[in-house]
Amino acid sequence: IVTNSLQVANEVTGSLPDKLIITGGEYQPWARALLGPTSVHNIRSMHADFCVMSASAVLGLQCFHPYAETAEVKRAMLDSATVSVMLLDHSKFTRQALFEFADLTEFTHVVVDDATPQKKIDELREAGVNLTVAGPSASNTSKQQALGESRPNE
């Protein structure tokens, strides 16, 4: 596991991962994370199989964060991973933030909650976003369609 988040590092230490790498950088108490040029440089020098992240806001297909340092780290993480997953709840589509770091179509998978308006889900899929709707009210059929799976007749 590679992370710049001390909160994530503390959470995974209980599960004893094979390897935990903390990126280094300048500690930012408000984020409980290590940010800045050292963190970005170290992330860019690595290659990860998976990257999982969120955004503070999504406008159109663009992902935003209110702080430039965090946006830079997120961009580096996205660029350094083979498979990338964006996790969003419905509120992210009504918020604003200053710094763009990615386009939703750049992610291998985008997961939204089942409170995301159907119109937004349709717009994202039409734009080519590989979208999965997660949550208790998301039907099995919707999940299978989002994952490109089909179910044999029972």
XYZ file of N, CA and C in Angstrom:
462
model
N 0.855 -1.172 0.000
C 0.000 0.000 0.000
C 0.896 1.228 0.000
N 0.616 2.152 -0.895
C 1.312 3.431 -0.958
C 0.282 4.509 -0.639
N 0.590 5.377 0.312
C -0.352 6.434 0.666
C 0.384 7.677 1.150
N -0.263 8.807 0.972
C 0.232 10.042 1.569
C -0.602 10.397 2.797
N -1.607 9.583 3.090
C -2.537 9.838 4.190
C -2.112 9.112 5.454
N -1.881 9.857 6.529
C -1.547 9.212 7.791
C -2.753 8.479 8.358
N -3.930 8.969 8.065
C -5.151 8.299 8.505
C -5.265 6.910 7.858
N -5.012 6.821 6.555
C -5.036 5.525 5.865
C -3.938 4.625 6.416
N -2.744 5.173 6.606
C -1.638 4.379 7.144
C -2.002 3.793 8.501
N -2.595 4.585 9.371
C -3.002 4.087 10.686
C -4.066 3.003 10.579
N -4.997 3.152 9.649
C -6.062 2.154 9.470
C -5.511 0.813 9.003
N -4.599 0.821 8.055
C -4.131 -0.441 7.477
C -3.087 -1.150 8.332
N -2.477 -0.451 9.267
C -1.475 -1.119 10.096
C -2.088 -2.239 10.924
N -3.366 -2.149 11.239
C -4.040 -3.212 11.970
C -4.211 -4.471 11.153
N -4.250 -4.343 9.837
C -4.423 -5.508 8.966
C -3.089 -6.068 8.483
N -2.000 -5.471 8.926
C -0.650 -5.913 8.577
C -0.456 -6.146 7.077
N -0.459 -5.079 6.284
C -0.213 -5.245 4.847
C 1.210 -5.758 4.618
N 1.413 -6.404 3.467
C 2.749 -6.899 3.148
C 3.772 -5.778 3.164
N 3.372 -4.634 2.629
C 4.268 -3.486 2.585
C 3.439 -2.219 2.644
N 3.861 -1.291 3.476
C 3.221 0.010 3.585
C 4.278 1.067 3.306
N 4.022 1.901 2.296
C 4.936 2.984 1.945
C 4.188 4.298 2.140
N 4.768 5.177 2.942
C 4.210 6.516 3.117
C 5.063 7.443 2.269
N 4.416 8.254 1.461
C 5.096 8.981 0.387
C 6.137 9.998 0.826
N 6.036 10.482 2.038
C 6.915 11.577 2.436
C 6.329 12.892 1.966
N 6.928 13.961 2.387
C 6.427 15.277 2.024
C 6.186 16.114 3.256
N 5.551 17.239 3.054
C 5.277 18.170 4.146
C 3.945 17.812 4.788
N 3.957 17.610 6.099
C 2.732 17.244 6.808
C 1.782 18.430 6.872
N 0.533 18.185 6.466
C -0.521 19.187 6.529
C -1.586 18.690 7.505
N -1.631 19.265 8.724
C -2.562 18.764 9.739
C -4.024 18.771 9.300
N -4.450 19.763 8.536
C -5.843 19.847 8.108
C -6.246 18.646 7.259
N -5.283 18.048 6.560
C -5.556 16.907 5.685
C -5.106 15.583 6.304
N -4.361 15.674 7.408
C -3.730 14.484 7.996
C -2.955 13.726 6.928
N -2.254 14.496 6.093
C -1.571 13.902 4.948
C -0.261 14.621 4.662
N 0.568 13.950 3.880
C 1.840 14.495 3.432
C 1.659 14.980 2.001
N 1.988 16.242 1.765
C 1.759 16.871 0.469
C 3.021 17.590 0.012
N 2.932 18.239 -1.131
C 4.028 19.055 -1.621
C 4.904 18.345 -2.628
N 5.964 19.029 -3.069
C 6.813 18.515 -4.150
C 7.491 17.179 -3.833
N 7.880 16.976 -2.582
C 8.520 15.699 -2.221
C 7.548 14.546 -2.395
N 6.332 14.729 -1.930
C 5.310 13.695 -2.077
C 5.030 13.409 -3.553
N 4.845 14.452 -4.348
C 4.572 14.287 -5.777
C 5.738 13.575 -6.462
N 6.948 14.001 -6.174
C 8.143 13.377 -6.773
C 8.214 11.890 -6.423
N 8.014 11.566 -5.155
C 8.093 10.167 -4.728
C 7.008 9.318 -5.368
N 5.807 9.843 -5.463
C 4.717 9.096 -6.112
C 5.036 8.864 -7.579
N 5.542 9.879 -8.261
C 5.864 9.741 -9.687
C 7.003 8.753 -9.935
N 7.805 8.462 -8.921
C 8.895 7.503 -9.088
C 8.442 6.063 -8.865
N 7.174 5.866 -8.532
C 6.637 4.535 -8.258
C 5.610 4.150 -9.316
N 5.260 2.869 -9.319
C 4.158 2.382 -10.147
C 3.262 1.534 -9.259
N 1.973 1.845 -9.250
C 1.006 1.092 -8.444
C 0.067 0.318 -9.356
N -0.363 -0.835 -8.880
C -1.359 -1.598 -9.632
C -2.712 -0.898 -9.581
N -3.072 -0.378 -8.389
C -4.375 0.256 -8.188
C -4.228 1.599 -7.507
N -5.121 2.488 -7.846
C -5.218 3.789 -7.202
C -6.701 4.035 -6.929
N -7.030 4.351 -5.683
C -8.407 4.646 -5.302
C -8.417 6.040 -4.704
N -9.298 6.904 -5.212
C -9.358 8.275 -4.711
C -10.760 8.837 -4.835
N -10.919 10.039 -4.314
C -12.179 10.764 -4.436
C -11.870 12.175 -4.922
N -12.919 12.935 -5.132
C -12.798 14.342 -5.521
C -13.700 15.153 -4.608
N -13.366 16.399 -4.424
C -14.224 17.287 -3.636
C -15.413 17.772 -4.443
N -15.218 17.882 -5.767
C -16.274 18.379 -6.648
C -16.063 17.824 -8.046
N -17.178 17.693 -8.780
C -17.129 17.306 -10.189
C -18.016 18.274 -10.951
N -17.430 18.885 -11.960
C -18.158 19.803 -12.825
C -18.017 19.279 -14.243
N -19.134 18.888 -14.845
C -19.063 18.217 -16.136
C -18.371 16.887 -15.934
N -17.216 16.723 -16.559
C -16.409 15.518 -16.363
C -15.145 15.807 -15.559
N -14.931 17.064 -15.183
C -13.694 17.463 -14.517
C -13.790 17.248 -13.000
N -12.716 16.715 -12.425
C -12.607 16.478 -10.980
C -11.783 17.602 -10.368
N -12.242 18.098 -9.218
C -11.609 19.243 -8.573
C -11.342 18.985 -7.095
N -10.368 19.724 -6.585
C -10.072 19.758 -5.153
C -9.789 21.212 -4.776
N -10.137 21.631 -3.553
C -9.934 23.038 -3.184
C -8.480 23.442 -2.956
N -7.575 22.476 -2.804
C -6.180 22.818 -2.514
C -5.256 22.302 -3.613
N -4.408 23.178 -4.124
C -3.501 22.830 -5.223
C -2.581 21.671 -4.859
N -2.049 21.664 -3.625
C -1.118 20.607 -3.218
C -1.778 19.233 -3.292
N -3.027 19.164 -2.883
C -3.740 17.888 -2.919
C -4.061 17.504 -4.349
N -4.460 18.456 -5.171
C -4.741 18.175 -6.582
C -3.493 17.624 -7.279
N -2.330 18.169 -6.963
C -1.081 17.690 -7.568
C -0.772 16.258 -7.153
N -0.990 15.930 -5.892
C -0.765 14.563 -5.414
C -1.741 13.603 -6.088
N -3.004 13.989 -6.187
C -3.997 13.139 -6.838
C -3.631 12.891 -8.301
N -3.183 13.923 -9.008
C -2.771 13.774 -10.406
C -1.603 12.794 -10.517
N -0.625 12.940 -9.619
C 0.534 12.040 -9.644
C 0.110 10.597 -9.383
N -0.798 10.408 -8.431
C -1.276 9.056 -8.127
C -1.994 8.455 -9.331
N -2.828 9.239 -9.976
C -3.546 8.760 -11.154
C -2.566 8.366 -12.261
N -1.569 9.176 -12.487
C -0.585 8.912 -13.539
C 0.285 7.700 -13.249
N 0.410 7.333 -11.978
C 1.322 6.263 -11.573
C 0.645 4.903 -11.414
N -0.640 4.798 -11.716
C -1.363 3.547 -11.484
C -1.852 2.919 -12.781
N -1.919 1.600 -12.787
C -2.471 0.875 -13.926
C -3.991 0.950 -13.923
N -4.593 0.661 -12.774
C -6.045 0.696 -12.618
C -6.376 1.808 -11.641
N -7.290 2.681 -12.047
C -7.662 3.811 -11.189
C -9.165 3.802 -10.929
N -9.519 4.062 -9.672
C -10.918 4.041 -9.255
C -11.249 5.367 -8.587
N -12.303 6.012 -9.067
C -12.802 7.251 -8.478
C -14.086 6.919 -7.727
N -14.140 7.286 -6.441
C -15.324 7.069 -5.610
C -15.999 8.407 -5.352
N -17.283 8.506 -5.708
C -18.026 9.764 -5.565
C -19.403 9.517 -4.972
N -19.816 10.386 -4.073
C -21.213 10.367 -3.684
C -21.919 11.496 -4.437
N -23.235 11.457 -4.427
C -24.035 12.388 -5.233
C -23.762 13.858 -4.940
N -23.316 14.171 -3.720
C -23.082 15.579 -3.361
C -21.933 16.210 -4.152
N -21.033 15.408 -4.667
C -19.873 15.950 -5.397
C -20.279 16.643 -6.693
N -21.458 16.333 -7.208
C -21.919 16.915 -8.465
C -22.587 18.273 -8.269
N -22.725 18.702 -7.017
C -23.335 20.008 -6.740
C -22.362 20.945 -6.033
N -21.131 20.526 -5.861
C -20.124 21.337 -5.172
C -19.169 21.964 -6.168
N -18.393 22.928 -5.662
C -17.361 23.561 -6.476
C -16.045 23.532 -5.720
N -14.954 23.506 -6.455
C -13.611 23.599 -5.892
C -12.709 24.217 -6.954
N -11.543 24.687 -6.551
C -10.697 25.489 -7.441
C -9.827 24.725 -8.431
N -9.204 23.631 -8.005
C -8.120 23.046 -8.791
C -8.516 21.727 -9.443
N -8.471 21.724 -10.767
C -8.784 20.522 -11.538
C -7.596 19.575 -11.501
N -7.882 18.289 -11.375
C -6.787 17.319 -11.409
C -7.020 16.151 -12.358
N -8.248 15.968 -12.852
C -8.493 14.835 -13.748
C -9.837 14.978 -14.442
N -10.001 14.171 -15.469
C -11.259 14.013 -16.180
C -11.790 12.624 -15.810
N -13.077 12.504 -15.576
C -13.640 11.213 -15.178
C -13.367 10.104 -16.185
N -13.217 10.451 -17.460
C -12.949 9.428 -18.469
C -11.541 8.845 -18.346
N -10.674 9.474 -17.562
C -9.326 8.945 -17.351
C -9.299 7.773 -16.381
N -10.357 7.607 -15.599
C -10.379 6.550 -14.595
C -10.860 5.239 -15.196
N -10.249 4.151 -14.763
C -10.660 2.825 -15.198
C -12.089 2.548 -14.748
N -12.401 2.958 -13.514
C -13.734 2.761 -12.939
C -14.131 4.010 -12.158
N -15.394 4.387 -12.268
C -15.969 5.454 -11.450
C -17.168 4.851 -10.730
N -17.188 4.990 -9.414
C -18.274 4.451 -8.596
C -19.019 5.620 -7.961
N -20.342 5.644 -8.161
C -21.201 6.671 -7.555
C -22.222 5.986 -6.656
N -22.773 6.741 -5.714
C -23.795 6.165 -4.847
C -25.154 6.181 -5.537
N -26.073 5.405 -4.982
C -27.383 5.266 -5.607
C -28.279 6.484 -5.432
N -27.814 7.507 -4.724
C -28.556 8.770 -4.630
C -28.185 9.729 -5.762
N -27.261 9.330 -6.613
C -26.890 10.153 -7.771
C -28.066 10.171 -8.739
N -28.482 11.350 -9.193
C -29.636 11.433 -10.097
C -29.425 10.611 -11.376
N -30.476 9.944 -11.819
C -30.408 9.112 -13.027
C -29.937 9.916 -14.232
N -30.358 11.166 -14.321
C -29.921 12.020 -15.438
C -28.400 12.159 -15.459
N -27.793 12.340 -14.282
C -26.334 12.457 -14.183
C -25.668 11.133 -14.555
N -26.229 10.033 -14.086
C -25.695 8.704 -14.424
C -25.708 8.515 -15.939
N -26.830 8.851 -16.568
C -26.952 8.719 -18.025
C -25.945 9.607 -18.746
N -25.783 10.853 -18.286
C -24.814 11.781 -18.899
C -23.394 11.219 -18.831
N -23.026 10.688 -17.679
C -21.673 10.161 -17.506
C -21.437 8.952 -18.399
N -22.405 8.068 -18.450
C -22.259 6.884 -19.314
C -22.174 7.288 -20.786
N -23.007 8.246 -21.197
C -22.971 8.717 -22.586
C -21.630 9.354 -22.933
N -20.967 9.932 -21.936
C -19.657 10.553 -22.156
C -18.522 9.533 -22.158
N -18.841 8.268 -21.912
C -17.820 7.226 -21.951
C -17.218 6.878 -20.610
N -17.822 7.330 -19.530
C -17.325 7.002 -18.190
C -17.757 5.580 -17.854
N -16.807 4.755 -17.407
C -17.100 3.390 -16.970
C -17.654 3.477 -15.559
N -18.978 3.479 -15.444
C -19.670 3.848 -14.213
C -20.332 2.656 -13.546
N -20.189 2.605 -12.222
C -20.883 1.633 -11.390
C -21.680 2.400 -10.352
N -22.946 2.016 -10.169
C -23.785 2.616 -9.142
C -23.797 1.661 -7.956
N -23.390 2.161 -6.801
C -23.305 1.334 -5.600
C -24.313 1.799 -4.565
N -24.801 0.877 -3.788
C -25.713 1.224 -2.712
C -26.811 0.205 -2.561
N -27.522 0.261 -1.464
C -28.540 -0.752 -1.182
C -29.702 -0.762 -2.156
N -30.013 0.378 -2.769
C -31.159 0.387 -3.678
C -30.763 0.197 -5.142
N -29.451 0.082 -5.411
C -29.023 -0.196 -6.787
C -29.371 -1.650 -7.091
N -30.146 -1.871 -8.118
C -30.591 -3.226 -8.422
C -29.446 -4.071 -8.944
N -29.583 -5.389 -8.822
C -28.570 -6.293 -9.356
C -28.410 -6.109 -10.847
N -29.516 -5.876 -11.552
C -29.446 -5.678 -12.995
C -28.625 -4.440 -13.330
N -28.868 -3.336 -12.599
C -28.108 -2.109 -12.845
C -26.634 -2.325 -12.583
N -26.317 -3.047 -11.513
C -24.909 -3.317 -11.191
C -24.273 -4.151 -12.283
N -24.983 -5.180 -12.745
C -24.431 -6.027 -13.792
C -24.234 -5.244 -15.081
N -25.199 -4.393 -15.427
C -25.066 -3.585 -16.636
C -23.877 -2.644 -16.509
N -23.699 -2.056 -15.339
C -22.594 -1.126 -15.130
C -21.259 -1.831 -15.255
N -21.221 -3.110 -14.847
C -19.972 -3.865 -14.916
C -19.827 -4.608 -16.240
N -20.835 -4.486 -17.124
C -20.762 -5.146 -18.423
C -20.999 -6.640 -18.334
N -21.678 -7.083 -17.286
C -21.929 -8.506 -17.098
C -23.338 -8.847 -17.546
N -23.536 -10.095 -17.869
C -24.892 -10.570 -18.136
C -25.146 -11.771 -17.240
N -26.391 -11.992 -16.929
C -26.766 -13.091 -16.039
C -27.582 -14.089 -16.835
N -27.207 -15.382 -16.755
C -28.002 -16.378 -17.485
C -29.390 -16.496 -16.893
N -30.342 -16.903 -17.727
C -31.715 -17.094 -17.232
C -31.724 -18.225 -16.224
N -32.476 -18.008 -15.149
C -32.537 -19.030 -14.105
C -33.815 -19.819 -14.226
